[in-house]
Coordinates of C-alpha atoms in Angstrom, one line a residue:
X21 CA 0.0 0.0 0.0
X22 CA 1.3 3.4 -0.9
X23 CA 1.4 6.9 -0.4
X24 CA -1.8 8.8 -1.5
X25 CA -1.5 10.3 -4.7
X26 CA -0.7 14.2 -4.9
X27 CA -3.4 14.0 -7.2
X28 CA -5.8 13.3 -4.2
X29 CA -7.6 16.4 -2.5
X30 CA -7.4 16.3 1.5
X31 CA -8.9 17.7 4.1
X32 CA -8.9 19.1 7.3
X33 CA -11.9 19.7 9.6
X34 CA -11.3 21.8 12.1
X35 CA -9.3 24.8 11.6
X36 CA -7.2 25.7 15.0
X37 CA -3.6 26.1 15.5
X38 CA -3.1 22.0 14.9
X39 CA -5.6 21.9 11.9
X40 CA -4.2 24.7 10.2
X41 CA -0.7 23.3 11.0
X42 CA -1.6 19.6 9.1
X43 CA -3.5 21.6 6.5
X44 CA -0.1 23.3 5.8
X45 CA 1.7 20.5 5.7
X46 CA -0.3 18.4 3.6
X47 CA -0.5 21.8 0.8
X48 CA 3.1 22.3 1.0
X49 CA 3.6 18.4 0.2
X50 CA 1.6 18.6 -2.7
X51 CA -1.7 18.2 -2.3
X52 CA -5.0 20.3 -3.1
X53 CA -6.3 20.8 0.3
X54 CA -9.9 21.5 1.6
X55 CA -10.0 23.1 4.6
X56 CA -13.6 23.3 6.9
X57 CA -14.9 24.6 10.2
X58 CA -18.9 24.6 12.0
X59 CA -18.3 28.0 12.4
X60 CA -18.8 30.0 9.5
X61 CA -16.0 32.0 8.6
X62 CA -13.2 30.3 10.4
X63 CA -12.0 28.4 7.4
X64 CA -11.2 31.5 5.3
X65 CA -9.6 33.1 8.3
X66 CA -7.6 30.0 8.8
X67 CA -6.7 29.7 4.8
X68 CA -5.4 33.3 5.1
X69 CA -3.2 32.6 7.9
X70 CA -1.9 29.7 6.2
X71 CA -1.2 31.7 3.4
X72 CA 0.7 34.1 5.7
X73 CA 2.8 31.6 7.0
X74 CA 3.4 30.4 3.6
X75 CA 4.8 34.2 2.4
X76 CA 7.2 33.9 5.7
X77 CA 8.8 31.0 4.1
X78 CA 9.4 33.1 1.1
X79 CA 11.2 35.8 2.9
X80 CA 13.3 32.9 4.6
X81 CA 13.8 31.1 1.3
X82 CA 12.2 27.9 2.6
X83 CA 9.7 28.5 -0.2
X84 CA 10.2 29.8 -3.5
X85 CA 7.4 32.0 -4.5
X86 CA 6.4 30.2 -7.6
X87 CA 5.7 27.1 -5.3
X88 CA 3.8 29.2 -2.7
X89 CA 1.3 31.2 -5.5
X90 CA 0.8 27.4 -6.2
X91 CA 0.8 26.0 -3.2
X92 CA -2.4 29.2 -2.9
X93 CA -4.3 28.6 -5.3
X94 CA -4.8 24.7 -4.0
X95 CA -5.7 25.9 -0.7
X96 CA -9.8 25.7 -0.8
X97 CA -12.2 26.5 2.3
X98 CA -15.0 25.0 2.3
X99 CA -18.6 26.1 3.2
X100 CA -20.2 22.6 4.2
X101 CA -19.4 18.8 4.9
X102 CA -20.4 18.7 1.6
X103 CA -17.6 20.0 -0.4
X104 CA -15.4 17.4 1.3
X105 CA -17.5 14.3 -0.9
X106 CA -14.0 13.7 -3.2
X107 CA -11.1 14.2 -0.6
X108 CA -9.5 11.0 -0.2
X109 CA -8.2 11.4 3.2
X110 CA -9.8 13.5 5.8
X111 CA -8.0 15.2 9.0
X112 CA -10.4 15.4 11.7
X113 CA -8.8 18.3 14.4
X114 CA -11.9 18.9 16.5
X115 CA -12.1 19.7 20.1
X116 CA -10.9 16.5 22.5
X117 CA -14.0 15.4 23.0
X118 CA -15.4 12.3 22.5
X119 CA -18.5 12.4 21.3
X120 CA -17.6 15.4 19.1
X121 CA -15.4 13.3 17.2
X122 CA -17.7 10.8 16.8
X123 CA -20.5 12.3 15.4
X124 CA -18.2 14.4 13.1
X125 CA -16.8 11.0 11.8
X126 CA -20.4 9.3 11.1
X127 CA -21.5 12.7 9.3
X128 CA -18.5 12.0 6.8
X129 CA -19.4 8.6 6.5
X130 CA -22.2 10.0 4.6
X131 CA -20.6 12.4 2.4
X132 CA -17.1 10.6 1.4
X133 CA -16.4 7.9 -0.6
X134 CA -16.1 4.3 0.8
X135 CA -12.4 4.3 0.2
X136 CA -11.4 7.5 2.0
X137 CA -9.4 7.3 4.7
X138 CA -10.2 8.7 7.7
X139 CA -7.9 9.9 10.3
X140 CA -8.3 11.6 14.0
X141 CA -5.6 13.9 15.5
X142 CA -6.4 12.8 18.6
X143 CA -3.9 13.2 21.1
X144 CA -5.5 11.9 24.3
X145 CA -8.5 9.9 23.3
X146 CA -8.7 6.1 22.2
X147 CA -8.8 5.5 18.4
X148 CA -10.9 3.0 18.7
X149 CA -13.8 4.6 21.2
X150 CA -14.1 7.4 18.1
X151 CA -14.2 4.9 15.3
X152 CA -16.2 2.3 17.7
X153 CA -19.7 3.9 16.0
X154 CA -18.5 4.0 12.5
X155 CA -19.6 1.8 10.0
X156 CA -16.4 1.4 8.3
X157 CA -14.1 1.5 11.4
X158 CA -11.4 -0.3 9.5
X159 CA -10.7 2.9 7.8
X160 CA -10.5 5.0 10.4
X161 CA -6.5 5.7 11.9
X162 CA -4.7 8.5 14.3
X163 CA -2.1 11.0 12.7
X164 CA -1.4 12.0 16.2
X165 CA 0.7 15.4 14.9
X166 CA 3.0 17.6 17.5
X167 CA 2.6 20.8 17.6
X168 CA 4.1 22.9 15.5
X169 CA 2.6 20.4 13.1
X170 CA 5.1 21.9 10.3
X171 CA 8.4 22.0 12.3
X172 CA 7.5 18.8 14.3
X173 CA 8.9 15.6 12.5
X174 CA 7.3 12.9 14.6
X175 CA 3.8 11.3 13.8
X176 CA 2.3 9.0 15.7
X177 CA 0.3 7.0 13.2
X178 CA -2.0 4.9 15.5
X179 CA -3.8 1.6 14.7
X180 CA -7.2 1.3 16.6
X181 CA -8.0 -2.4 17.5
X182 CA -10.2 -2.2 15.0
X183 CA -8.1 -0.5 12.1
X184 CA -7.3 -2.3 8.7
X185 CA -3.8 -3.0 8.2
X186 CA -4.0 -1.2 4.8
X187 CA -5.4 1.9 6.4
X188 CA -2.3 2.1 8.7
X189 CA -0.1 1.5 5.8
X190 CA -1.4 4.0 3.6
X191 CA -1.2 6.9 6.5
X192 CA 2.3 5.9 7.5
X193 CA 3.7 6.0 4.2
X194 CA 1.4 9.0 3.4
X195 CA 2.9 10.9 6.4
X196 CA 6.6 9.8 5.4
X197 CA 5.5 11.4 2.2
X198 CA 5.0 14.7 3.7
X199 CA 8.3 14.4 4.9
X200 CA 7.5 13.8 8.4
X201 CA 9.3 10.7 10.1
X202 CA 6.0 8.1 11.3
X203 CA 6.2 5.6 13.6
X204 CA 3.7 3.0 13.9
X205 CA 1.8 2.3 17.4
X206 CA -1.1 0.2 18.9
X207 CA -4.1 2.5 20.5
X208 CA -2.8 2.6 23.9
X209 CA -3.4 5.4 26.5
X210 CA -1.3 8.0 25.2
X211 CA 0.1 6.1 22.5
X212 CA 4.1 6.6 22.9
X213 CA 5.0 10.0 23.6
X214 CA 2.2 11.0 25.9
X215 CA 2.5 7.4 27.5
X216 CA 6.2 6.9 27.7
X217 CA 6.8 10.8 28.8
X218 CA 4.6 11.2 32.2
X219 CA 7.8 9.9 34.4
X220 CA 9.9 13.4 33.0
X221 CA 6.8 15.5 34.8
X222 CA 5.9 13.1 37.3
X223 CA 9.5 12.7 38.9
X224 CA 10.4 15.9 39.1
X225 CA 7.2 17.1 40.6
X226 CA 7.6 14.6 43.0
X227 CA 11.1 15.5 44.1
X228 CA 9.5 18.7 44.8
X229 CA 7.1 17.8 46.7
X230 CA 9.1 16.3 48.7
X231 CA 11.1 19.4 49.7
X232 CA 14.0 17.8 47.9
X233 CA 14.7 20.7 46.2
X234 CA 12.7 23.9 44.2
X235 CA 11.5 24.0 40.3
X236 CA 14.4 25.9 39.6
X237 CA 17.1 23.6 40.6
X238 CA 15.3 20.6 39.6
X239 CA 15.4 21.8 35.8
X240 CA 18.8 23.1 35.9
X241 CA 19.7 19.2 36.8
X242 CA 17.7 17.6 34.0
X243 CA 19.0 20.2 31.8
X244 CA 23.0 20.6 32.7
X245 CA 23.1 17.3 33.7
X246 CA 20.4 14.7 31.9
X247 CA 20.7 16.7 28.7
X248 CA 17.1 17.3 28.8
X249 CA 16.2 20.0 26.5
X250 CA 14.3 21.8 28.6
X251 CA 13.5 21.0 32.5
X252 CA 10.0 19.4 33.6
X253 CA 8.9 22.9 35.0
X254 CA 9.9 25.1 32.3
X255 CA 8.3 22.9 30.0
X256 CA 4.9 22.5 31.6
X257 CA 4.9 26.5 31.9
X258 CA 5.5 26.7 28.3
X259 CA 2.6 23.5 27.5
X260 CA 0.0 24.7 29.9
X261 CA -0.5 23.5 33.3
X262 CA -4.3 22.7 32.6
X263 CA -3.0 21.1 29.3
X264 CA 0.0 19.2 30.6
X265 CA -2.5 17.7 33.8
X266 CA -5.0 16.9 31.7
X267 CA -3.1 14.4 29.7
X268 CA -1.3 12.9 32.8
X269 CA -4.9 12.6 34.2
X270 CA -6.5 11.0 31.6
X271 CA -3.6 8.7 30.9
X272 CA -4.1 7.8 34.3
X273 CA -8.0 7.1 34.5
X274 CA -7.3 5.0 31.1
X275 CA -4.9 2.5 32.9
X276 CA -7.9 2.2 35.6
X277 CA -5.6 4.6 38.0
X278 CA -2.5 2.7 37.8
X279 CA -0.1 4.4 40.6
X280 CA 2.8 4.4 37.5
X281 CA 0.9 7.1 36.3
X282 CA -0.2 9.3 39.3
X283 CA -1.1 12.7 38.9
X284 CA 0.7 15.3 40.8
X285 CA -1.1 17.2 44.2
X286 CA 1.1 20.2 43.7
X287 CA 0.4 20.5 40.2
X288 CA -3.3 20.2 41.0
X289 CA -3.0 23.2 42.9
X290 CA -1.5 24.9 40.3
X291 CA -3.9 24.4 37.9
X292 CA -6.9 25.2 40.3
X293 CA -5.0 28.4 41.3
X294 CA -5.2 29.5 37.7
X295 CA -1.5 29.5 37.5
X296 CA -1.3 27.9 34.1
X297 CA 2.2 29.0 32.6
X298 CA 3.2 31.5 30.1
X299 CA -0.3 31.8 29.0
X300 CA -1.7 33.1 32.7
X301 CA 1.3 35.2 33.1
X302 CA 2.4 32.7 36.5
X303 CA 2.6 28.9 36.8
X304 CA 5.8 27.2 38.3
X305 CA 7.6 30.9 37.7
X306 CA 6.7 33.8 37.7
X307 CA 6.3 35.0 33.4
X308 CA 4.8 38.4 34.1
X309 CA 7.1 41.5 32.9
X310 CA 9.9 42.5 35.0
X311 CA 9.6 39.5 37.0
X312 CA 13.4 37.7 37.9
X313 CA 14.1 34.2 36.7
X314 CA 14.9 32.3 39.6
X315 CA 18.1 30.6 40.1
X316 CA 19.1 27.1 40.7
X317 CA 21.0 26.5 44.1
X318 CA 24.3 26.1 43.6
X319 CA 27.6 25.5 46.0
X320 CA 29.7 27.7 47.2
X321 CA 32.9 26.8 46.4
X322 CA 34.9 24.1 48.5
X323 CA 38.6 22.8 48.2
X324 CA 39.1 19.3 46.0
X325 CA 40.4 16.5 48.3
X326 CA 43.8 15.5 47.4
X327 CA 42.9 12.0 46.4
X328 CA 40.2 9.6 46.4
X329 CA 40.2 5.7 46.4
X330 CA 38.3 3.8 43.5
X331 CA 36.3 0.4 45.0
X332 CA 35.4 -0.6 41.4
X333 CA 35.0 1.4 38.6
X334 CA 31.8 3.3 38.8
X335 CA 29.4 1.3 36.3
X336 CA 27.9 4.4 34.5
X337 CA 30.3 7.1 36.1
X338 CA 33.3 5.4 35.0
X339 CA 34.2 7.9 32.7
X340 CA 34.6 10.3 36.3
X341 CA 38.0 8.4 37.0
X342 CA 39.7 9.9 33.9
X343 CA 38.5 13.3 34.4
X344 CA 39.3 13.0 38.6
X345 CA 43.2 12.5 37.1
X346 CA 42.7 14.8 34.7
X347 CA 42.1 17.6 37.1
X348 CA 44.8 16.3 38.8
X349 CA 43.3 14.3 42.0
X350 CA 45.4 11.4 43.2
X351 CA 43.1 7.7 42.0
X352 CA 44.0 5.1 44.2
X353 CA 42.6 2.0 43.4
X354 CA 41.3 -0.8 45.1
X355 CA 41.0 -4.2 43.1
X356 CA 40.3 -6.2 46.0
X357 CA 36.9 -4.4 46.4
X358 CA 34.3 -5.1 43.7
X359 CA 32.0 -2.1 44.9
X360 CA 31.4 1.2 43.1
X361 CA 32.3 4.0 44.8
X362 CA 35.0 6.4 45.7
X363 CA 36.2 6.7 49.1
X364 CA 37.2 10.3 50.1
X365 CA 39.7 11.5 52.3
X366 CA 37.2 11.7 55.2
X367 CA 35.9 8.3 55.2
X368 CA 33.5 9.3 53.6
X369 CA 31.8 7.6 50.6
X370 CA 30.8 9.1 46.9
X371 CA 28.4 6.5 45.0
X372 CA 26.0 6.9 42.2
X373 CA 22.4 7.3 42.7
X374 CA 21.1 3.7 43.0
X375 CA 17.1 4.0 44.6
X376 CA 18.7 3.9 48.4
X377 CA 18.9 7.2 50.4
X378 CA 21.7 8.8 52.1
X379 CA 20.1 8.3 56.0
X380 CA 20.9 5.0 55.7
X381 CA 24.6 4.2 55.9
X382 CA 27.6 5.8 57.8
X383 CA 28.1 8.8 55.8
X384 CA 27.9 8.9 52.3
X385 CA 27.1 11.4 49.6
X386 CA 25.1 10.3 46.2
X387 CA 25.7 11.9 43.0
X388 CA 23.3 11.9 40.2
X389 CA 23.3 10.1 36.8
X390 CA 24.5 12.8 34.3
X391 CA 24.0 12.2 30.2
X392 CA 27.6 12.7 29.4
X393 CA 30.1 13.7 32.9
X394 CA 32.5 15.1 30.4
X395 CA 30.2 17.5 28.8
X396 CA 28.1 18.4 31.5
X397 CA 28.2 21.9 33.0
X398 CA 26.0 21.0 36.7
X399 CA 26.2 17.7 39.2
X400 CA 23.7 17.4 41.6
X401 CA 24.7 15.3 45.0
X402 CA 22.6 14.4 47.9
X403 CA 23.1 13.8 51.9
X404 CA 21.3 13.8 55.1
X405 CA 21.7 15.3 58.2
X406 CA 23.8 12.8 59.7
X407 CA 26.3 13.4 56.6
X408 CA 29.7 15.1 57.8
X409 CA 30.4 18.4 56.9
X410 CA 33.9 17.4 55.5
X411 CA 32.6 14.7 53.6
X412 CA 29.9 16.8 51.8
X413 CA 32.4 19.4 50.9
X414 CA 35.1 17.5 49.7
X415 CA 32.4 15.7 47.4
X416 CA 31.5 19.1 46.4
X417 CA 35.1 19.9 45.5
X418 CA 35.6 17.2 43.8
X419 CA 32.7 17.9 41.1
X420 CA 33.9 21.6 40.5
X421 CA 37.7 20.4 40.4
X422 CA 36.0 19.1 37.1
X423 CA 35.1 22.4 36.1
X424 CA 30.8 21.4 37.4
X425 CA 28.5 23.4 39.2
X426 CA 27.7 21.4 42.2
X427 CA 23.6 21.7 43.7
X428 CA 23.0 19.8 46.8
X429 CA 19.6 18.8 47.0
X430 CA 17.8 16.3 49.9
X431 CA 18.3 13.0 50.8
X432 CA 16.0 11.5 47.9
X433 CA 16.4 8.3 46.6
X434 CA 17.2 7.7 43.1
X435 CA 17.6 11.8 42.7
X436 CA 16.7 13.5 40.1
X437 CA 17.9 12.2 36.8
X438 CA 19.0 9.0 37.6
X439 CA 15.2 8.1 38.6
X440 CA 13.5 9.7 35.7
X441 CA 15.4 7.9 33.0
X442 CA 14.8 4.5 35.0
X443 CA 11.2 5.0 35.1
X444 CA 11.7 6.1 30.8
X445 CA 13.2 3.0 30.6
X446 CA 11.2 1.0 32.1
X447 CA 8.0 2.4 30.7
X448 CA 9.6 2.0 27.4
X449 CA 10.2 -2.0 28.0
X450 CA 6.9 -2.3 29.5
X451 CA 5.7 -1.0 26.0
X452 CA 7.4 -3.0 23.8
X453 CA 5.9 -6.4 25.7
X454 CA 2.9 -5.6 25.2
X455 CA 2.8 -4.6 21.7
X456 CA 2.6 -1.1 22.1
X457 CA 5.3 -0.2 19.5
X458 CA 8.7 -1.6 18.5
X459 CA 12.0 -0.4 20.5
X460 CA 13.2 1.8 17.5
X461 CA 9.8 3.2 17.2
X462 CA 9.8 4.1 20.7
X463 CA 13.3 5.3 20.4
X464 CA 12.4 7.7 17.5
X465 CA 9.8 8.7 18.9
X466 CA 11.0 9.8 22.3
X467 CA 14.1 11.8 20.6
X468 CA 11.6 13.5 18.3
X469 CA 8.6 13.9 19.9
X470 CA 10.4 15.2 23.2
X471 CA 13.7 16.2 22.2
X472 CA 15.1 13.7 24.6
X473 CA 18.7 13.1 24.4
X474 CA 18.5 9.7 24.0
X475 CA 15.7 7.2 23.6
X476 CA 14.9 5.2 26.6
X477 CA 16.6 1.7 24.6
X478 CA 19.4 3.5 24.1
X479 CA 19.9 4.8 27.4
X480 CA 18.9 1.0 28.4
X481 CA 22.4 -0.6 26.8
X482 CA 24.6 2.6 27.8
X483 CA 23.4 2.4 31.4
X484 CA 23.5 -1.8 31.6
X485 CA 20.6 -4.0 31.4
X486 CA 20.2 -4.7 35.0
X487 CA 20.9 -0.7 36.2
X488 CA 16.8 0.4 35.3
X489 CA 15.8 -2.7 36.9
X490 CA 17.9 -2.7 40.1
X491 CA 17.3 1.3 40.8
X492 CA 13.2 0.9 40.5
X493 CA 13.6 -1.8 43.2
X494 CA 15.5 -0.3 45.9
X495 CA 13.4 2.7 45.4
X496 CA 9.9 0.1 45.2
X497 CA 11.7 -1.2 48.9
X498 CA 10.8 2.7 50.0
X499 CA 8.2 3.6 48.2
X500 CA 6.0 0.2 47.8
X501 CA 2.7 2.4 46.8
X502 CA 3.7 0.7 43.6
X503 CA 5.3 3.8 41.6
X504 CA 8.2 2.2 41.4
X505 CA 7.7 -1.5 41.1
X506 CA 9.4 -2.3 37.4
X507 CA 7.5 -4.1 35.5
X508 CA 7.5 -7.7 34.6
X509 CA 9.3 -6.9 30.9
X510 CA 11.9 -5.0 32.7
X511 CA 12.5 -8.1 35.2
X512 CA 12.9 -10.1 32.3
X513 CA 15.4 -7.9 30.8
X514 CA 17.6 -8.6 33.8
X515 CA 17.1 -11.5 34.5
X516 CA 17.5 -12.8 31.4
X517 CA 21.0 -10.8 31.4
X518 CA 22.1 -12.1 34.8
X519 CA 21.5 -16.0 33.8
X520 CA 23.0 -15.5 30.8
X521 CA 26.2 -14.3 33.0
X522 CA 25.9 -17.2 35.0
X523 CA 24.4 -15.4 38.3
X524 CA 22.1 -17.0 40.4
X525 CA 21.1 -14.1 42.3

């Protein structure tokens, strides 16, 4: 099954910033496009802001101006359902509601040909609860589109359970025709994106909440140090707090309340305070004019201790040994211990964040996972109460003898990074077993759709098979609401890896 023909009109009902956004796309690909809205005048308003856009990429020479006057005069609104009788795909982008989309969808069963394909934009609602009273449901796919629709790549091209195999074809390779990069997904509560993404909010809000540290630092982490684009904070400002809730919240009803997917009280509050974002003016931070972009906590400075002892070599860190010698701190080593962790001049202990907390051995600092310890510019480490004051600030030292900024946040296990890509990961695997999506659909998606750094099978084999797996359980032995029990797939993973090796454990 291939592409639709350029020859073939589409359309697009619904004419907001996603409809005109897929409308664009689909003109500048080629095709003649219809464009419609129930309220009469929209679609002209929307064809003229197309057309606007379309003369921006003119000026930027993205367009040359024969293509736009062309790419015009196939841009068509259209006064009634009507018009749309010999469009051989239709683009529903209606409000996210249920039974609007349905009824929309059994109106153009009566007006389109019985080979049309017809696809929902739905980014939060089940494929197959809108096609369910259809009487072609076969025909019916998502084109789950990110917003910008004509900068975003990714499309989510979603089969409903009740979606012929040749419908899904035909959008995927139509949507890789419109040069967007499709990956192929089962109708699952927020398909892979929106599914696979809630631990990046989730985790983060939940270190704030529990006083562990403020928005502020927590996204200076996730960026300096996970490689995160942007942090979970700035980004929900940016979404919408309303917006960004009401996916997590309806992701989470759909998996009958599943504790994995557990909204967040403090954004809850947010939300019902009005505090929306950049839209309201105030959400995490303060957006309004004048106002002072708060800043992450950082360390004052502290002397680097004069050497520390390696007991193993780190796992994930390990690249931290060269750049300790580098910056010119003595590495002893210690073969005859198969831990990993460095042992400072104190006593004291450095490990990476593994799910335990601080409070519970004799002194000993955690340091968070980081995307790349060479390149990163920010370290976060974590200690209790009971944590020496020498040991803490020779571990603080140490991290800006290698030229980081060093934030000390509380005693919370697994930390900040370290615990949101384990949940990614594990999420990601949890996915894949049950036929949600491939790994390098999920992979592609996540780096795409999110601008993640890496894509959570990726992270996977950089980090080990069995370092997800054995983080979500310590953290599952403190937290056992069930957040953090990994699933079955990712227990497979490991153990299957472990056997392999010969371990019994």
């Amino acid at each position: 099954m291939t592409a639709l023909d350029l020859s073939s009109p589409v359309a697009v009902v619904g004419t907001g910033t996603m409809g005109q956004g897929i409308a664009q796309v689909a003109l500048v690909a080629g095709h003649t496009v219809r464009l419609y809205d129930a309220v009469p005048g929209r679609a002209r308003e929307a064809a003229d802001a197309i057309a606007a856009r379309l003369d921006r990429l003119v000026e930027k020479a993205r367009l040359s101006a024969a293509d736009r006057d062309a790419a015009r005069a196939r841009l068509l609104p259209a006064g009634h359902l009507t018009d749309l009788a010999d469009c051989s795909l239709v683009v529903e982008a209606v409000l996210e509601r249920l039974e609007a989309k349905q009824d929309l969808l059994r109106e153009l069963e009566g007006i389109v040909a019985e080979d049309c394909l017809l696809a929902t934009n739905t980014s939060s609602l089940s494929v197959t609860a809108i096609g369910g009273p259809l009487r072609f449901p076969g025909r019916l796919v998502g084109l789950h589109f990110f917003n910008p629709a004509p900068l975003m790549p990714l499309v989510e091209v979603v089969s409903g359970f009740a979606t012929d195999v040749s419908s899904a074809t035909r959008a995927y390779e139509t949507a890789r025709a419109w040069g967007k990069t499709p990956v192929a997904c089962a109708d699952t509560p927020g398909f892979i994106v929106n599914r696979i993404a809630r631990p990046f909010y989730a985790e983060a809000f939940a270190v704030h909440e529990a006083q562990g540290a403020d928005p502020a630092t927590i996204d200076a982490v996730l960026r300096e140090s996970g490689g995160f684009r942007m942090g979970a904070f700035e980004l929900t400002d940016l979404i919408g707090q309303d917006v960004n809730e009401s996916v997590t919240h309806s992701v989470w009803q759909a998996f009958f309340q599943d504790p994995r997917f557990t909204p967040s009280l403090a954004q809850r509050r947010l939300v019902e305070s009005g505090r929306l974002g950049r839209k309201s003016g105030h959400g995490w931070y303060d957006h309004r004019d004048g106002a002072e972009a708060p800043e992450p906590h950082t360390a004052e400075p502290a002397d680097p201790p004069a050497h520390v002892v390696a007991e193993g070599d780190l796992g994930p860190a390990a690249e931290l040994l060269a750049l300790i010698r580098e910056a010119g701190v003595q590495v002893r080593e210690d073969d005859e211990d198969h831990g990993t962790r460095l042992v400072l001049p104190s006593g004291g202990q450095l490990a990476l964040a593994d799910g335990q907390t601080s409070v519970e051995f004799r002194d000993v600092v955690y340091f968070d996972l980081a995307f790349d310890y060479r390149a990163c510019t920010r370290v976060a480490l974590s200690a209790c109460q009971d944590t020496s004051a020498r040991t803490l600030a020779e571990a603080v030292g140490l991290f800006q003898a290698l030229g980081k900024q060093v934030s000390v946040i509380g005693d919370v296990p697994g930390m900040i990074v370290a615990r949101t890509v384990a949940r990614i990961v594990d999420l990601a695997h949890d996915a894949v077993a049950k036929g949600v999506a491939t790994e390098e659909d999920i992979d592609t998606a996540m780096r795409l759709g999110v601008s993640y750094p890496l894509g959570p099978f990726e992270w996977s084999r950089r980090l080990g098979r069995n370092w997800a797996y054995a983080l979500l359980d310590d953290l599952h032995l403190r937290d056992p609401s069930g957040r953090y029990a990994p699933s079955l797939a990712l227990y497979r993973h490991a153990y299957a890896t472990d056997k392999r090796e010969g371990s019994t454990s």
